[in-house]
Coordinates of N, CA and C in Angstrom, one line a residue:
M9 N -17.0 1.2 3.3 CA -16.7 1.1 4.7 C -15.5 2.0 5.0
T10 N -15.6 2.8 6.0 CA -14.5 3.6 6.5 C -14.3 3.4 8.0
S11 N -13.1 3.6 8.4 CA -12.8 3.5 9.8 C -12.0 4.8 10.2
A12 N -12.1 5.1 11.5 CA -11.4 6.3 12.0 C -10.4 6.0 13.0
T13 N -9.3 6.6 13.0 CA -8.3 6.5 14.0 C -8.0 7.9 14.6
T14 N -8.5 8.1 15.8 CA -8.4 9.5 16.4 C -9.3 10.4 15.5
T15 N -8.6 11.4 14.9 CA -9.4 12.3 14.0 C -9.1 12.0 12.6
T16 N -8.5 10.9 12.3 CA -8.1 10.6 10.9 C -9.0 9.5 10.3
T17 N -9.6 9.8 9.2 CA -10.5 8.8 8.5 C -9.7 8.0 7.5
V18 N -9.9 6.7 7.6 CA -9.3 5.8 6.6 C -10.4 5.4 5.6
R19 N -10.2 5.7 4.4 CA -11.2 5.4 3.4 C -10.6 5.2 2.0
R20 N -11.5 4.8 1.1 CA -11.0 4.6 -0.3 C -10.7 5.9 -0.9
V21 N -9.7 6.0 -1.7 CA -9.3 7.2 -2.4 C -10.4 7.7 -3.3
R22 N -10.5 9.0 -3.5 CA -11.5 9.6 -4.4 C -10.8 10.3 -5.5
P23 N -11.4 10.5 -6.7 CA -10.8 11.3 -7.7 C -10.3 12.7 -7.3
T24 N -11.0 13.3 -6.4 CA -10.7 14.6 -5.9 C -9.4 14.6 -5.0
D25 N -8.9 13.5 -4.7 CA -7.7 13.4 -3.9 C -6.4 13.4 -4.7
A26 N -6.5 13.6 -6.0 CA -5.3 13.5 -6.9 C -4.1 14.3 -6.4
A27 N -4.3 15.6 -6.2 CA -3.2 16.4 -5.8 C -2.6 16.0 -4.5
R28 N -3.4 15.6 -3.5 CA -2.9 15.2 -2.2 C -2.3 13.8 -2.3
M29 N -2.8 12.9 -3.2 CA -2.2 11.6 -3.4 C -0.8 11.8 -4.1
R30 N -0.7 12.7 -5.0 CA 0.6 13.0 -5.6 C 1.6 13.4 -4.5
A31 N 1.2 14.3 -3.7 CA 2.1 14.8 -2.6 C 2.5 13.6 -1.7
L32 N 1.6 12.8 -1.3 CA 1.9 11.6 -0.5 C 2.8 10.6 -1.2
R33 N 2.6 10.4 -2.5 CA 3.4 9.5 -3.3 C 4.8 10.0 -3.3
L34 N 5.0 11.2 -3.5 CA 6.4 11.8 -3.5 C 7.1 11.6 -2.1
E35 N 6.3 11.8 -1.1 CA 6.8 11.6 0.3 C 7.2 10.2 0.5
M36 N 6.3 9.3 0.1 CA 6.6 7.8 0.2 C 7.9 7.4 -0.4
L37 N 8.1 7.9 -1.6 CA 9.3 7.5 -2.4 C 10.5 8.1 -1.8
A38 N 10.4 9.3 -1.3 CA 11.6 10.0 -0.7 C 12.0 9.3 0.6
D39 N 10.9 8.9 1.4 CA 11.2 8.3 2.7 C 11.6 6.9 2.7
S40 N 11.1 6.1 1.7 CA 11.4 4.7 1.7 C 11.6 4.2 0.2
P41 N 12.8 4.7 -0.3 CA 13.0 4.4 -1.8 C 13.1 2.9 -2.2
L42 N 13.5 2.1 -1.3 CA 13.6 0.6 -1.6 C 12.3 -0.1 -1.6
A43 N 11.3 0.5 -0.9 CA 10.0 -0.2 -0.7 C 9.0 -0.1 -1.9
F44 N 9.3 0.8 -2.8 CA 8.4 1.1 -3.9 C 9.0 0.9 -5.3
L45 N 8.2 0.8 -6.3 CA 8.8 0.4 -7.6 C 9.0 1.6 -8.6
E46 N 9.1 2.8 -8.1 CA 9.5 3.9 -8.9 C 10.3 4.9 -8.1
T47 N 11.0 5.8 -8.7 CA 11.8 6.8 -8.0 C 11.0 8.0 -7.9
V48 N 11.5 8.9 -7.0 CA 10.9 10.2 -6.8 C 10.9 10.9 -8.1
A49 N 12.0 10.9 -8.9 CA 12.1 11.6 -10.1 C 11.1 11.1 -11.1
E50 N 10.9 9.8 -11.2 CA 9.9 9.2 -12.1 C 8.5 9.7 -11.8
A51 N 8.2 9.7 -10.5 CA 6.8 10.1 -10.1 C 6.6 11.6 -10.3
A52 N 7.6 12.4 -10.0 CA 7.5 13.8 -10.1 C 7.4 14.2 -11.6
A53 N 8.0 13.4 -12.5 CA 7.9 13.8 -13.9 C 6.6 13.4 -14.6
R54 N 5.8 12.6 -13.9 CA 4.5 12.2 -14.5 C 3.5 13.4 -14.5
P55 N 2.9 13.7 -15.6 CA 2.0 14.8 -15.7 C 0.8 14.6 -14.7
H56 N 0.3 15.7 -14.2 CA -0.7 15.6 -13.2 C -2.0 14.9 -13.8
A57 N -2.3 15.2 -15.1 CA -3.5 14.6 -15.7 C -3.4 13.0 -15.6
E58 N -2.1 12.5 -15.9 CA -1.9 11.1 -15.9 C -2.1 10.5 -14.4
F59 N -1.5 11.3 -13.5 CA -1.7 10.9 -12.1 C -3.1 10.9 -11.6
A60 N -3.9 12.0 -12.0 CA -5.3 12.1 -11.7 C -6.1 10.9 -12.3
A61 N -5.7 10.5 -13.5 CA -6.4 9.4 -14.1 C -6.2 8.1 -13.4
R62 N -5.0 7.9 -12.9 CA -4.7 6.7 -12.1 C -5.4 6.7 -10.8
V63 N -5.5 7.8 -10.1 CA -6.2 7.9 -8.9 C -7.7 7.6 -9.1
A64 N -8.3 8.2 -10.2 CA -9.7 8.0 -10.5 C -9.9 6.5 -10.8
A65 N -9.0 5.8 -11.5 CA -9.2 4.4 -11.8 C -9.3 3.5 -10.6
V66 N -8.5 3.8 -9.5 CA -8.5 3.0 -8.3 C -9.5 3.4 -7.3
S67 N -10.3 4.4 -7.6 CA -11.3 4.9 -6.7 C -12.6 4.0 -6.8
R68 N -12.6 3.1 -7.7 CA -13.8 2.3 -8.0 C -13.4 1.0 -8.5
G69 N -14.4 0.0 -8.4 CA -14.1 -1.3 -9.0 C -13.6 -2.3 -8.0
D70 N -13.5 -3.5 -8.5 CA -13.0 -4.6 -7.6 C -11.7 -5.2 -8.0
H71 N -11.0 -4.7 -9.0 CA -9.7 -5.2 -9.4 C -8.6 -4.6 -8.6
T72 N -8.6 -3.3 -8.5 CA -7.5 -2.6 -7.8 C -8.2 -1.4 -7.0
A73 N -7.7 -1.2 -5.8 CA -8.2 -0.1 -4.9 C -7.1 0.4 -4.1
Q74 N -7.2 1.7 -3.8 CA -6.3 2.3 -2.9 C -7.1 3.0 -1.7
F75 N -6.4 3.0 -0.6 CA -7.1 3.6 0.6 C -6.1 4.5 1.2
V76 N -6.6 5.6 1.8 CA -5.8 6.7 2.4 C -6.2 7.0 3.8
A77 N -5.2 7.5 4.6 CA -5.5 8.0 5.9 C -5.6 9.5 5.8
D78 N -6.8 10.1 6.0 CA -7.1 11.5 5.8 C -7.5 12.2 7.0
P79 N -6.6 13.0 7.6 CA -6.9 13.8 8.8 C -7.6 15.1 8.4
G80 N -7.8 15.3 7.1 CA -8.5 16.6 6.7 C -7.6 17.6 6.0
G81 N -6.3 17.3 6.0 CA -5.3 18.1 5.3 C -4.5 17.3 4.4
R82 N -3.2 17.3 4.7 CA -2.3 16.4 4.0 C -2.6 14.9 4.3
L83 N -2.6 14.1 3.3 CA -2.8 12.6 3.6 C -1.6 12.1 4.3
V84 N -1.9 11.2 5.3 CA -0.8 10.7 6.1 C -0.6 9.2 6.0
G85 N -1.3 8.5 5.1 CA -1.1 7.0 5.0 C -1.7 6.5 3.7
H86 N -1.3 5.4 3.3 CA -1.8 4.7 2.1 C -1.6 3.2 2.1
A87 N -2.5 2.5 1.5 CA -2.4 1.1 1.2 C -3.2 0.8 0.0
G88 N -2.7 -0.1 -0.8 CA -3.4 -0.5 -2.0 C -3.6 -2.0 -2.0
G89 N -4.5 -2.4 -2.8 CA -4.8 -3.9 -3.1 C -5.1 -4.1 -4.5
T90 N -4.7 -5.2 -5.0 CA -5.0 -5.6 -6.4 C -5.2 -7.1 -6.5
A91 N -6.1 -7.5 -7.3 CA -6.4 -8.9 -7.5 C -5.1 -9.6 -8.1
A92 N -4.7 -10.7 -7.5 CA -3.6 -11.5 -7.9 C -3.9 -12.1 -9.3
P93 N -3.0 -12.0 -10.3 CA -3.4 -12.5 -11.6 C -3.4 -14.0 -11.7
D94 N -2.7 -14.7 -10.8 CA -2.7 -16.2 -11.0 C -3.3 -16.9 -9.8
E95 N -4.0 -16.2 -8.9 CA -4.6 -16.8 -7.8 C -5.9 -16.1 -7.5
P96 N -7.0 -16.7 -7.9 CA -8.3 -16.0 -7.8 C -8.7 -15.5 -6.4
G97 N -8.4 -16.2 -5.4 CA -8.8 -15.8 -4.0 C -7.9 -14.9 -3.3
L98 N -6.9 -14.3 -4.0 CA -5.8 -13.5 -3.4 C -5.8 -12.1 -3.8
T99 N -5.6 -11.2 -2.8 CA -5.4 -9.8 -3.1 C -3.9 -9.5 -2.7
L100 N -3.2 -8.9 -3.6 CA -1.8 -8.4 -3.3 C -1.9 -7.0 -2.7
V101 N -1.4 -6.9 -1.5 CA -1.3 -5.6 -0.8 C 0.0 -4.9 -1.3
Y102 N -0.2 -3.6 -1.6 CA 1.0 -2.9 -2.1 C 1.0 -1.5 -1.7
A103 N 2.2 -0.8 -1.8 CA 2.4 0.6 -1.5 C 1.8 1.0 -0.1
V104 N 2.2 0.2 0.9 CA 1.7 0.5 2.2 C 2.7 1.5 2.8
Y105 N 2.1 2.6 3.4 CA 3.0 3.7 3.9 C 2.2 4.5 5.0
V106 N 2.9 4.8 6.0 CA 2.4 5.8 7.0 C 3.5 6.8 7.3
T107 N 3.1 8.1 7.2 CA 4.1 9.1 7.4 C 4.8 8.9 8.7
P108 N 6.1 9.2 8.8 CA 6.9 8.9 10.0 C 6.3 9.4 11.3
A109 N 5.7 10.6 11.3 CA 5.2 11.2 12.5 C 3.9 10.4 13.0
R110 N 3.3 9.6 12.2 CA 2.1 8.9 12.5 C 2.3 7.4 12.7
R111 N 3.5 7.0 12.6 CA 3.8 5.5 12.8 C 3.5 5.2 14.2
G112 N 3.0 4.0 14.4 CA 2.7 3.5 15.8 C 1.4 4.1 16.3
S113 N 0.6 4.7 15.5 CA -0.7 5.3 15.9 C -1.9 4.5 15.6
G114 N -1.7 3.3 15.0 CA -2.8 2.5 14.6 C -3.3 2.6 13.1
L115 N -2.7 3.6 12.5 CA -3.1 3.8 11.1 C -2.7 2.7 10.1
L116 N -1.6 2.0 10.4 CA -1.2 0.9 9.6 C -2.2 -0.2 9.6
A117 N -2.7 -0.5 10.8 CA -3.7 -1.6 11.0 C -5.0 -1.1 10.3
A118 N -5.4 0.1 10.5 CA -6.6 0.6 9.9 C -6.6 0.6 8.3
L119 N -5.4 0.9 7.8 CA -5.3 0.9 6.3 C -5.3 -0.6 5.8
V120 N -4.6 -1.5 6.4 CA -4.7 -2.9 6.0 C -6.1 -3.5 6.2
D121 N -6.7 -3.1 7.3 CA -8.1 -3.5 7.5 C -9.0 -3.1 6.4
E122 N -8.9 -1.9 5.9 CA -9.7 -1.5 4.8 C -9.4 -2.3 3.5
V123 N -8.1 -2.5 3.2 CA -7.8 -3.4 2.1 C -8.4 -4.8 2.3
A124 N -8.3 -5.3 3.5 CA -8.9 -6.6 3.8 C -10.4 -6.7 3.6
A125 N -11.1 -5.7 4.1 CA -12.6 -5.6 3.9 C -13.0 -5.5 2.5
W126 N -12.2 -4.7 1.7 CA -12.5 -4.6 0.3 C -12.2 -6.0 -0.4
S127 N -11.1 -6.6 0.0 CA -10.8 -7.9 -0.6 C -11.9 -9.0 -0.4
R128 N -12.3 -9.0 0.9 CA -13.4 -10.0 1.2 C -14.7 -9.7 0.4
A129 N -15.0 -8.4 0.3 CA -16.2 -8.0 -0.4 C -16.1 -8.4 -1.9
C130 N -14.9 -8.4 -2.4 CA -14.7 -8.8 -3.8 C -14.5 -10.3 -4.0
G131 N -14.7 -11.1 -2.9 CA -14.6 -12.5 -3.0 C -13.2 -13.1 -2.9
R132 N -12.3 -12.3 -2.4 CA -10.9 -12.8 -2.3 C -10.6 -12.9 -0.8
P133 N -10.5 -14.1 -0.2 CA -10.3 -14.2 1.2 C -8.9 -14.2 1.8
D134 N -7.9 -14.0 0.9 CA -6.5 -14.0 1.4 C -5.8 -12.7 0.9
L135 N -4.8 -12.3 1.7 CA -3.9 -11.2 1.4 C -2.5 -11.7 1.3
M136 N -1.7 -11.1 0.5 CA -0.3 -11.3 0.4 C 0.5 -10.0 0.1
M137 N 1.6 -9.9 0.7 CA 2.4 -8.7 0.5 C 3.9 -9.1 0.4
E138 N 4.7 -8.3 -0.3 CA 6.1 -8.5 -0.3 C 6.8 -7.4 0.4
V139 N 7.8 -7.8 1.2 CA 8.5 -6.8 2.1 C 10.0 -7.0 1.7
V140 N 10.7 -5.9 1.6 CA 12.1 -5.9 1.3 C 12.8 -6.7 2.4
A141 N 13.6 -7.7 2.1 CA 14.4 -8.5 3.1 C 15.3 -7.5 3.8
G142 N 15.3 -7.6 5.1 CA 16.1 -6.7 5.9 C 15.4 -5.5 6.5
N143 N 14.2 -5.2 6.0 CA 13.4 -4.2 6.5 C 12.6 -4.7 7.7
D144 N 13.4 -4.8 8.8 CA 12.9 -5.5 10.0 C 11.7 -4.7 10.7
R145 N 11.7 -3.4 10.6 CA 10.6 -2.6 11.2 C 9.3 -2.9 10.5
A146 N 9.3 -3.0 9.2 CA 8.1 -3.3 8.4 C 7.7 -4.8 8.7
Y147 N 8.7 -5.6 8.7 CA 8.4 -7.1 8.9 C 7.7 -7.3 10.2
R148 N 8.2 -6.7 11.3 CA 7.6 -6.8 12.6 C 6.2 -6.2 12.6
A149 N 6.0 -5.1 12.0 CA 4.7 -4.4 12.0 C 3.7 -5.3 11.3
Y150 N 4.1 -5.9 10.2 CA 3.1 -6.8 9.4 C 2.9 -8.1 10.2
Q151 N 3.9 -8.6 10.9 CA 3.6 -9.7 11.8 C 2.6 -9.4 12.8
K152 N 2.6 -8.2 13.4 CA 1.7 -7.8 14.4 C 0.3 -7.8 13.8
L153 N 0.2 -7.6 12.5 CA -1.1 -7.5 11.9 C -1.6 -8.9 11.4
G154 N -0.8 -9.9 11.7 CA -1.2 -11.3 11.4 C -0.6 -11.9 10.1
F155 N 0.3 -11.1 9.5 CA 1.0 -11.7 8.3 C 2.0 -12.6 8.8
V156 N 2.2 -13.7 8.0 CA 3.1 -14.8 8.3 C 4.1 -14.9 7.1
D157 N 5.4 -15.0 7.4 CA 6.4 -15.2 6.4 C 6.2 -16.6 5.8
T158 N 6.1 -16.6 4.5 CA 5.8 -17.8 3.8 C 7.1 -18.6 3.5
G159 N 8.3 -17.9 3.7 CA 9.6 -18.5 3.3 C 9.9 -18.3 1.9
V160 N 9.0 -17.8 1.1 CA 9.3 -17.5 -0.4 C 10.1 -16.2 -0.5
R161 N 11.1 -16.2 -1.2 CA 11.9 -15.0 -1.5 C 11.9 -14.8 -3.0
V162 N 11.7 -13.5 -3.4 CA 11.8 -13.2 -4.8 C 12.7 -12.0 -5.0
R163 N 13.3 -12.0 -6.2 CA 14.2 -10.9 -6.5 C 13.4 -9.6 -6.6
H164 N 14.0 -8.5 -6.1 CA 13.4 -7.2 -6.2 C 13.3 -6.9 -7.6
P165 N 12.2 -6.3 -8.1 CA 12.0 -6.1 -9.6 C 12.8 -5.0 -10.1
R166 N 13.5 -4.2 -9.3 CA 14.3 -3.1 -9.9 C 15.7 -3.0 -9.4
I167 N 16.0 -3.6 -8.2 CA 17.3 -3.5 -7.7 C 18.0 -4.8 -7.6
A168 N 19.1 -5.0 -8.4 CA 19.8 -6.2 -8.4 C 20.4 -6.5 -7.0
G169 N 20.4 -7.8 -6.6 CA 20.9 -8.2 -5.4 C 20.0 -8.1 -4.2
L170 N 18.9 -7.4 -4.4 CA 17.9 -7.2 -3.3 C 16.8 -8.2 -3.5
Y171 N 16.3 -8.7 -2.3 CA 15.2 -9.6 -2.3 C 14.0 -9.1 -1.5
E172 N 12.8 -9.6 -1.9 CA 11.6 -9.4 -1.1 C 11.1 -10.7 -0.5
L173 N 10.6 -10.7 0.6 CA 10.0 -11.9 1.2 C 8.5 -11.7 1.2
Q174 N 7.8 -12.9 1.0 CA 6.4 -12.9 0.8 C 5.7 -13.2 2.2
M175 N 4.7 -12.4 2.6 CA 4.0 -12.6 3.8 C 2.5 -12.7 3.4
R176 N 1.8 -13.6 4.1 CA 0.4 -13.8 3.8 C -0.5 -13.9 5.1
R177 N -1.8 -13.6 5.0 CA -2.7 -13.7 6.0 C -4.1 -13.8 5.4
P178 N -5.1 -14.3 6.2 CA -6.5 -14.2 5.7 C -6.9 -12.7 5.7
A179 N -7.8 -12.4 4.7 CA -8.3 -11.1 4.7 C -9.4 -10.9 5.8

């Protein structure tokens, strides 16, 4: 399933997207360093072959998938989903990003909708994501997409003193 927003197609990533995915990943990490679990330096140091293998792995299957917003040049958005290890009906939404110039264009909703459709097709009716506490812009954007704050707070996996809040919604 793919959806289009203006002239941008939102679809599952393909192995041939590896170089463009790498560029988008580096942009994501530079733009929003607290939101992701690696640094720009760590991602830039990864060999292209390793990056390409990771992209190929998430381009198929029902355990983990990544979706991109593709206007036909540089990729402008991303969202991933992975099966929750401890809750069979749950997909964890991760690495959600829309390039600053395209925020507010509907791409965020289109990306999350693709993750949700994939999750339902895999038999997982619920979505959950973690948002850095204090990232009010992201929090409000996810609320508009139907995510509800569960009240659960977890320590950020890499940054001491920082917390993430869990939000859930039906897929």
